[in-house]
Short mmCIF file of C-alpha atoms in Angstrom, two decimals:
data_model
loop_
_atom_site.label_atom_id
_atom_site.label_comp_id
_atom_site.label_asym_id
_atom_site.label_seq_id
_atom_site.Cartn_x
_atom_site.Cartn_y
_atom_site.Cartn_z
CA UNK A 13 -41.85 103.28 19.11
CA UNK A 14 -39.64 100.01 20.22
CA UNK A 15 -39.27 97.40 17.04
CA UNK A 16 -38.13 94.12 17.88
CA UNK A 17 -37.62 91.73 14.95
CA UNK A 18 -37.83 88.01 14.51
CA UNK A 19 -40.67 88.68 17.20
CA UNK A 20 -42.31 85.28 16.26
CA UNK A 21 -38.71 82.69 16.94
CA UNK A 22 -38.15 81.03 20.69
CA UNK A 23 -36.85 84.27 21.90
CA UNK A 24 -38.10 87.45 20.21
CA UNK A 25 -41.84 86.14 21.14
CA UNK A 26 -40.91 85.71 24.59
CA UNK A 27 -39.23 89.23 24.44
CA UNK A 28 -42.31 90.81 23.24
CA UNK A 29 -44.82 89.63 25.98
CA UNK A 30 -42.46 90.48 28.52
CA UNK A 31 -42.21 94.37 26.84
CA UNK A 32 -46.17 94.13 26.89
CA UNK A 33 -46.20 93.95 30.16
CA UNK A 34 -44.30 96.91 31.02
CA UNK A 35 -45.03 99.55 27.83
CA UNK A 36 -48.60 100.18 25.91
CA UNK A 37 -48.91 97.86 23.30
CA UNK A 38 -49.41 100.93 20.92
CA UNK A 39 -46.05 101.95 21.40
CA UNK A 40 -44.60 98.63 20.14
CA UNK A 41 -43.77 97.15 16.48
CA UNK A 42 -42.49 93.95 15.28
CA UNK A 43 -40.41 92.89 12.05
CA UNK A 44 -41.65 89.68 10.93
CA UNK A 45 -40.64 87.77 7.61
CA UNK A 46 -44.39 86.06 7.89
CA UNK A 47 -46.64 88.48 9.20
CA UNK A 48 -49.35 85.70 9.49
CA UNK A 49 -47.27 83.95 11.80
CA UNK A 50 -48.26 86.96 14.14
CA UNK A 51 -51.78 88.02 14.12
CA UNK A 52 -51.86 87.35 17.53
CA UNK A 53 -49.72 90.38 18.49
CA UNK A 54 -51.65 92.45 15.96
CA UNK A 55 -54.81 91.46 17.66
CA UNK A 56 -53.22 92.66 21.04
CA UNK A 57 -52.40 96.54 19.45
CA UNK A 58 -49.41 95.55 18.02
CA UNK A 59 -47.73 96.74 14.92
CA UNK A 60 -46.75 94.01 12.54
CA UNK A 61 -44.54 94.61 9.67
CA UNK A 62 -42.64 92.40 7.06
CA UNK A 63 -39.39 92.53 7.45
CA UNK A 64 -36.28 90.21 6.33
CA UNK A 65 -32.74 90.65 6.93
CA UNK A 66 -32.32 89.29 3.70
CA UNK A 67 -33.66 91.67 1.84
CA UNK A 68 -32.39 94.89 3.28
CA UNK A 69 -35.08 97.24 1.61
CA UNK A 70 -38.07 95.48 3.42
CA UNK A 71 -36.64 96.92 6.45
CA UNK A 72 -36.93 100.54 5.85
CA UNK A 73 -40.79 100.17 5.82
CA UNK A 74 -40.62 97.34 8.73
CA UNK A 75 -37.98 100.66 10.99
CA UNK A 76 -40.27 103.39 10.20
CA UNK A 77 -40.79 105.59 13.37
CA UNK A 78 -38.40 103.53 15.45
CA UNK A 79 -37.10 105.28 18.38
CA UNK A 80 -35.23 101.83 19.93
CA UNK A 81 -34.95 98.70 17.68
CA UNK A 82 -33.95 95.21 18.97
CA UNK A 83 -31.74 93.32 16.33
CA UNK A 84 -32.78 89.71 16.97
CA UNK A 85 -29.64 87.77 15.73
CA UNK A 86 -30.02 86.18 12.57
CA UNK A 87 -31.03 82.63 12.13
CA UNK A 88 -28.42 81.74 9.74
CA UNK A 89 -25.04 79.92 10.05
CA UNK A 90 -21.99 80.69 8.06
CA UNK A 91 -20.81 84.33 6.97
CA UNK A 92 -24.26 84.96 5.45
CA UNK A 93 -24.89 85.68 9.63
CA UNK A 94 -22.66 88.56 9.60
CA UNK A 95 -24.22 90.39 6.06
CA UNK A 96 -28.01 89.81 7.27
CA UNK A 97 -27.28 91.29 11.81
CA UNK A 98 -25.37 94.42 9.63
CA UNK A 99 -27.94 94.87 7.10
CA UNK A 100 -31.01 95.28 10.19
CA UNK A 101 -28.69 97.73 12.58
CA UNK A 102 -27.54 99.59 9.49
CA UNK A 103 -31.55 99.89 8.34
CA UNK A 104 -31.90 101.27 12.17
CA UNK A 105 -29.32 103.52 11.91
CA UNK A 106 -31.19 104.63 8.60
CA UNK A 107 -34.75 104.88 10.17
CA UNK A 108 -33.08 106.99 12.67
CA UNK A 109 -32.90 105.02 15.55
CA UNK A 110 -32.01 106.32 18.92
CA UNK A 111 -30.99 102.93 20.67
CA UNK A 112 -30.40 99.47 18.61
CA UNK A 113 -29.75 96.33 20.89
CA UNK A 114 -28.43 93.04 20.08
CA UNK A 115 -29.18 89.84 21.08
CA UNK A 116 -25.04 88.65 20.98
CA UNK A 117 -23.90 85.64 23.17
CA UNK A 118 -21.80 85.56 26.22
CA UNK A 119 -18.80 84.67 24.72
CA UNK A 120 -18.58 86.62 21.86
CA UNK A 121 -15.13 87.19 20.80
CA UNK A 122 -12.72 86.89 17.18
CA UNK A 123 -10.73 84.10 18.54
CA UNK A 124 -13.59 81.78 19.64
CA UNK A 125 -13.56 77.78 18.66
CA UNK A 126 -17.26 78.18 18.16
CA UNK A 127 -18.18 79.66 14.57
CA UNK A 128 -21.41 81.69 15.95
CA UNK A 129 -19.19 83.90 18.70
CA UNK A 130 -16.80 85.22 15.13
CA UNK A 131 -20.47 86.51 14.11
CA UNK A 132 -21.60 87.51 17.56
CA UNK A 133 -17.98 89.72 17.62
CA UNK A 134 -18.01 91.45 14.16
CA UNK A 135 -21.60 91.90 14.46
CA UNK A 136 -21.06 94.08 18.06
CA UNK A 137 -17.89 95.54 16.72
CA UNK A 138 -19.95 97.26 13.69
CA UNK A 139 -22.65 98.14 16.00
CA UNK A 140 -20.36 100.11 18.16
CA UNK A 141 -18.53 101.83 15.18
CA UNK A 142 -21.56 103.70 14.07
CA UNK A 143 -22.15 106.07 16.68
CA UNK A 144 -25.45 106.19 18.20
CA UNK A 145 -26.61 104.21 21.67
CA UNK A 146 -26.47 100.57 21.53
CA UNK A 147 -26.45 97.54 23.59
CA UNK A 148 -24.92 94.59 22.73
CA UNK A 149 -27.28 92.39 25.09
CA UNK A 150 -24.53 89.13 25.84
CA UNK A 151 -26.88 86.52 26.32
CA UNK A 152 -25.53 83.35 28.52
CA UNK A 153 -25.59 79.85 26.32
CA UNK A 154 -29.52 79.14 25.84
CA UNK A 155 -30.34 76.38 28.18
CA UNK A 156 -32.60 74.69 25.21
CA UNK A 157 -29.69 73.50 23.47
CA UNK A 158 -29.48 70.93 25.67
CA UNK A 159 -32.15 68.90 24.65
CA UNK A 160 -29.81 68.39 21.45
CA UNK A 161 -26.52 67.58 23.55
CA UNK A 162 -29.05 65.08 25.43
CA UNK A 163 -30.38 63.37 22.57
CA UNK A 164 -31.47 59.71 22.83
CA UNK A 165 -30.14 59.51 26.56
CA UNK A 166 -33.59 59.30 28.44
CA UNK A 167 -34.17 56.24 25.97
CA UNK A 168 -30.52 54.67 25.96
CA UNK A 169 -29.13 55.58 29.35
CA UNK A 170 -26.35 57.01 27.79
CA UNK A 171 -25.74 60.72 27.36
CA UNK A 172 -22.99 60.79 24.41
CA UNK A 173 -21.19 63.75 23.04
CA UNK A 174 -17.82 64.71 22.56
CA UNK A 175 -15.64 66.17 25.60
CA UNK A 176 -17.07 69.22 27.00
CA UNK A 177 -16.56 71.83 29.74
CA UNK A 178 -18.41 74.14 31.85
CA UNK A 179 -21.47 75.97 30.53
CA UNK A 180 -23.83 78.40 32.47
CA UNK A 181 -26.56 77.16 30.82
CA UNK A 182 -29.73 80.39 30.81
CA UNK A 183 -33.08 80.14 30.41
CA UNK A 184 -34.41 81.86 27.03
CA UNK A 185 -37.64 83.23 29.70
CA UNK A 186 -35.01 84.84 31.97
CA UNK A 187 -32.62 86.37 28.69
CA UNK A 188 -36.39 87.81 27.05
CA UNK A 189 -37.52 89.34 29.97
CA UNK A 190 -33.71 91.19 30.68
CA UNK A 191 -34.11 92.11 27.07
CA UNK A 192 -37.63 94.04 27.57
CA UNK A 193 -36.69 95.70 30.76
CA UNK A 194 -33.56 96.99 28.48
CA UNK A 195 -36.01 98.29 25.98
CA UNK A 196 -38.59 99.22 28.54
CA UNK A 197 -36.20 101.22 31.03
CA UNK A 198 -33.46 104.22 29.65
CA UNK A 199 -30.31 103.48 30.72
CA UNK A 200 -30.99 99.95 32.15
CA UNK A 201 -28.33 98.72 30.02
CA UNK A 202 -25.65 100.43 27.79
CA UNK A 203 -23.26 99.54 25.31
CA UNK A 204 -21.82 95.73 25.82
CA UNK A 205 -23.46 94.19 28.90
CA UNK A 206 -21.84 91.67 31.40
CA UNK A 207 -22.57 88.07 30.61
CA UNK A 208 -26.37 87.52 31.00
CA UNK A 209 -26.00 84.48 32.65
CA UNK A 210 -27.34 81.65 35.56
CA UNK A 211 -25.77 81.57 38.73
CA UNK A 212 -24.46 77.99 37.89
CA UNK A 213 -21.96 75.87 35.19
CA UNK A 214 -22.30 72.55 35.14
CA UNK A 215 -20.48 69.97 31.84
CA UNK A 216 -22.31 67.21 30.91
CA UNK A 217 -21.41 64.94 33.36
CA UNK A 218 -23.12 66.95 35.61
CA UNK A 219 -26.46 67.60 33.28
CA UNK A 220 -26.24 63.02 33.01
CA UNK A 221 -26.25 63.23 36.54
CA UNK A 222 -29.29 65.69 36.94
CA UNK A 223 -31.44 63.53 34.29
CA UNK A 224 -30.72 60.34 36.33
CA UNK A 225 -32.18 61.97 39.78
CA UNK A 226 -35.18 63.56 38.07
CA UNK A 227 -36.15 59.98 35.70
CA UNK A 228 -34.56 57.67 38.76
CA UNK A 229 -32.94 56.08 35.74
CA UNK A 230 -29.17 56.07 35.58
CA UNK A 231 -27.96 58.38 32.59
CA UNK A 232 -24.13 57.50 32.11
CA UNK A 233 -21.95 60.06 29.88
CA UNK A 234 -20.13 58.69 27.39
CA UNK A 235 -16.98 60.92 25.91
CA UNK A 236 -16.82 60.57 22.29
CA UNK A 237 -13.87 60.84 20.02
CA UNK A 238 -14.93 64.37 18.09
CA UNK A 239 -14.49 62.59 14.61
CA UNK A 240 -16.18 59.83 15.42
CA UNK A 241 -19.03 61.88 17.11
CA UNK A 242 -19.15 63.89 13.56
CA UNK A 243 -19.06 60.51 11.63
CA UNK A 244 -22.19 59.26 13.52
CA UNK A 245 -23.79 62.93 13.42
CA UNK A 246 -23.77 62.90 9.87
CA UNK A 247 -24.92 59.22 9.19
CA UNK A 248 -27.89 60.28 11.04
CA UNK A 249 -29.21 63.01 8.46
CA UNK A 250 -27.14 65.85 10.25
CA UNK A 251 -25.89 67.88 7.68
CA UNK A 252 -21.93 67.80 7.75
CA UNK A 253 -22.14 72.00 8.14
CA UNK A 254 -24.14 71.76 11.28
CA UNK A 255 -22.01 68.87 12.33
CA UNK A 256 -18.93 71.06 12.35
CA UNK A 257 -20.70 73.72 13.75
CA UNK A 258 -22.01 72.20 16.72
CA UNK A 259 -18.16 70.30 17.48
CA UNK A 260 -16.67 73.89 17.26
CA UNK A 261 -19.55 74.45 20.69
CA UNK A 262 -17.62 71.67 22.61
CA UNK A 263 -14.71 72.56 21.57
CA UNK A 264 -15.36 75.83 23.08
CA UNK A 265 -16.83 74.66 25.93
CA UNK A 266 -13.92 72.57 26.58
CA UNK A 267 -11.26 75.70 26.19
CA UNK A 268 -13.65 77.32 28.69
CA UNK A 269 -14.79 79.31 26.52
CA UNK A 270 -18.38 79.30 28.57
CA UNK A 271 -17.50 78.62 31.95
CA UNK A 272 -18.62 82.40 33.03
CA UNK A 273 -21.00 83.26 35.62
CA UNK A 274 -21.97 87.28 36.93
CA UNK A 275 -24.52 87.98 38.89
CA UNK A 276 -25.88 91.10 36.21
CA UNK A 277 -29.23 89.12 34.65
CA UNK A 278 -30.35 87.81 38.53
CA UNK A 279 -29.68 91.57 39.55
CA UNK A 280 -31.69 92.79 36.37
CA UNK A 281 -34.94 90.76 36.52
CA UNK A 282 -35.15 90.95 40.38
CA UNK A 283 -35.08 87.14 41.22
CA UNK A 284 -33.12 84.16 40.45
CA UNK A 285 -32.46 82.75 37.07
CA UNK A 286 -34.18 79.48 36.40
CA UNK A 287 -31.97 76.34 37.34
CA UNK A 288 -30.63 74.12 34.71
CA UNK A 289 -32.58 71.38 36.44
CA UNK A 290 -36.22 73.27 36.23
CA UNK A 291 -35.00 73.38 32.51
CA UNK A 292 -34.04 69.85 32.49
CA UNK A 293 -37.37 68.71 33.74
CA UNK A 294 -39.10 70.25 31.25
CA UNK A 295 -36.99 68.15 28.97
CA UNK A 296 -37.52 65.23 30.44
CA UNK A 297 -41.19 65.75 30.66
CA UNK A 298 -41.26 66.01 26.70
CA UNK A 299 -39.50 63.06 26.28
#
């Protein structure tokens, strides 16, 4: 059997359908903290367990029978992160897993400006210390963050965010899908992969120039000063820990921290990643 947990967030649903389509669904389980939240998957043949990071013991039950389990990264920010991705791969491990993956990020590494790559890089580091198969799948920057980094700009002409750099901005449908054919095919993908990434990196200046040719509305970017940026953040209801979080991303960005590009995920799912502008037309669509 293949678990996959947080099989009801933005990318562990997407993951799912795309694993449906290649294995029986009798052969696949989720780990779910809300198992209401996915009736629809046990409807299709799926089985739905409760599971939470959080509370380690839940998982045993949520593992059982697992031949392959995908570790969704946690949803949390901070060193809580770290505690919750080792508590599911160490309740694989337990349930006797032959294969866990990963979901880590392309530029995972110790030294990283951005706070969620430190997590991303202990997280693969214990993964690889316990001795069974693994893949640490490392996912290119999700392209849906930019609807944050965009913000008011469709309304105010102005795309404003501190200085940035490069980003090869992926697609969470292109990132699921490499993820099922990892769980679907042995040996697709072993230990830490390439970066999973689009063909292209564009900075914001580029992404203000992509909105303005798809609205016919000029979208300017505007640099701002990073402590200024988190001033304004905050007085807006962001909280001042995702404040800092998010500068340490353009901080990052700026270092170059995400200006990486390999052709591994277009070779993987047999076609060419989604564009950064399909993506931003979708955003623009919404707005």
């Amino acid at each position: 059997m293949i678990v996959i947990t947080g099989a009801t967030g933005q990318l562990g649903s997407q993951i799912v359908d795309r694993l449906l389509d290649r294995v029986p669904a009798e052969t696949v389980g989720v780990s779910v903290r809300d198992v209401t939240r996915a009736a629809g998957l046990a409807a299709r043949g799926v089985r739905v367990r409760a599971g939470d990071f959080t509370e380690p013991a839940t998982l045993q039950h949520a593992f059982e029978g697992a031949e392959k389990v995908l570790v969704v990264s946690a949803a949390i920010r901070g060193s809580g992160a770290v505690t919750a991705n080792l508590a599911a791969i160490d309740a694989a491990h337990t349930a006797g897993a032959k294969r866990i993956l990963y979901t880590s990020h392309q530029a995972a590494s110790r030294d990283s400006l951005f706070p969620a790559q430190l997590t991303h890089a202990a997280t693969e580091e214990h993964l690889a210390g316990l001795g069974v198969a693994f893949t640490a799948l490392r996912n290119g920057f999700y392209a849906s963050t930019l609807s944050f980094a965009i913000g008011t700009a469709l309304d105010t002409g102005q795309l404003v965010a501190p200085a940035d750099g490069p980003v090869s901005w992926t697609a969470h449908a292109d990132l699921a899908e490499a993820a099922a054919v990892a769980l679907a095919e042995d040996g697709a993908l072993d230990g830490v992969t390439a970066p999973l990434t689009a063909p292209e990196m564009l900075d914001l200046e580029a992404v203000a120039g992509i909105l303005s040719a798809i609205t016919g509305r000029t979208v300017r970017r505007v640099v701002a000063d990073d402590d200024q940026w988190r001033a304004d953040a905050i007085a807006r209801g962001l909280p001042a820990a995702a404040a800092d979080f998010t500068l340490g991303m353009y901080r990052a960005a700026r270092r170059g921290e995400f200006a990486v590009t390999d052709p591994t995920l277009q070779t993987l799912i047999g076609r060419r990643p989604t564009s950064v502008r399909s993506v931003l037309e979708g955003i623009a669509a919404q707005g």
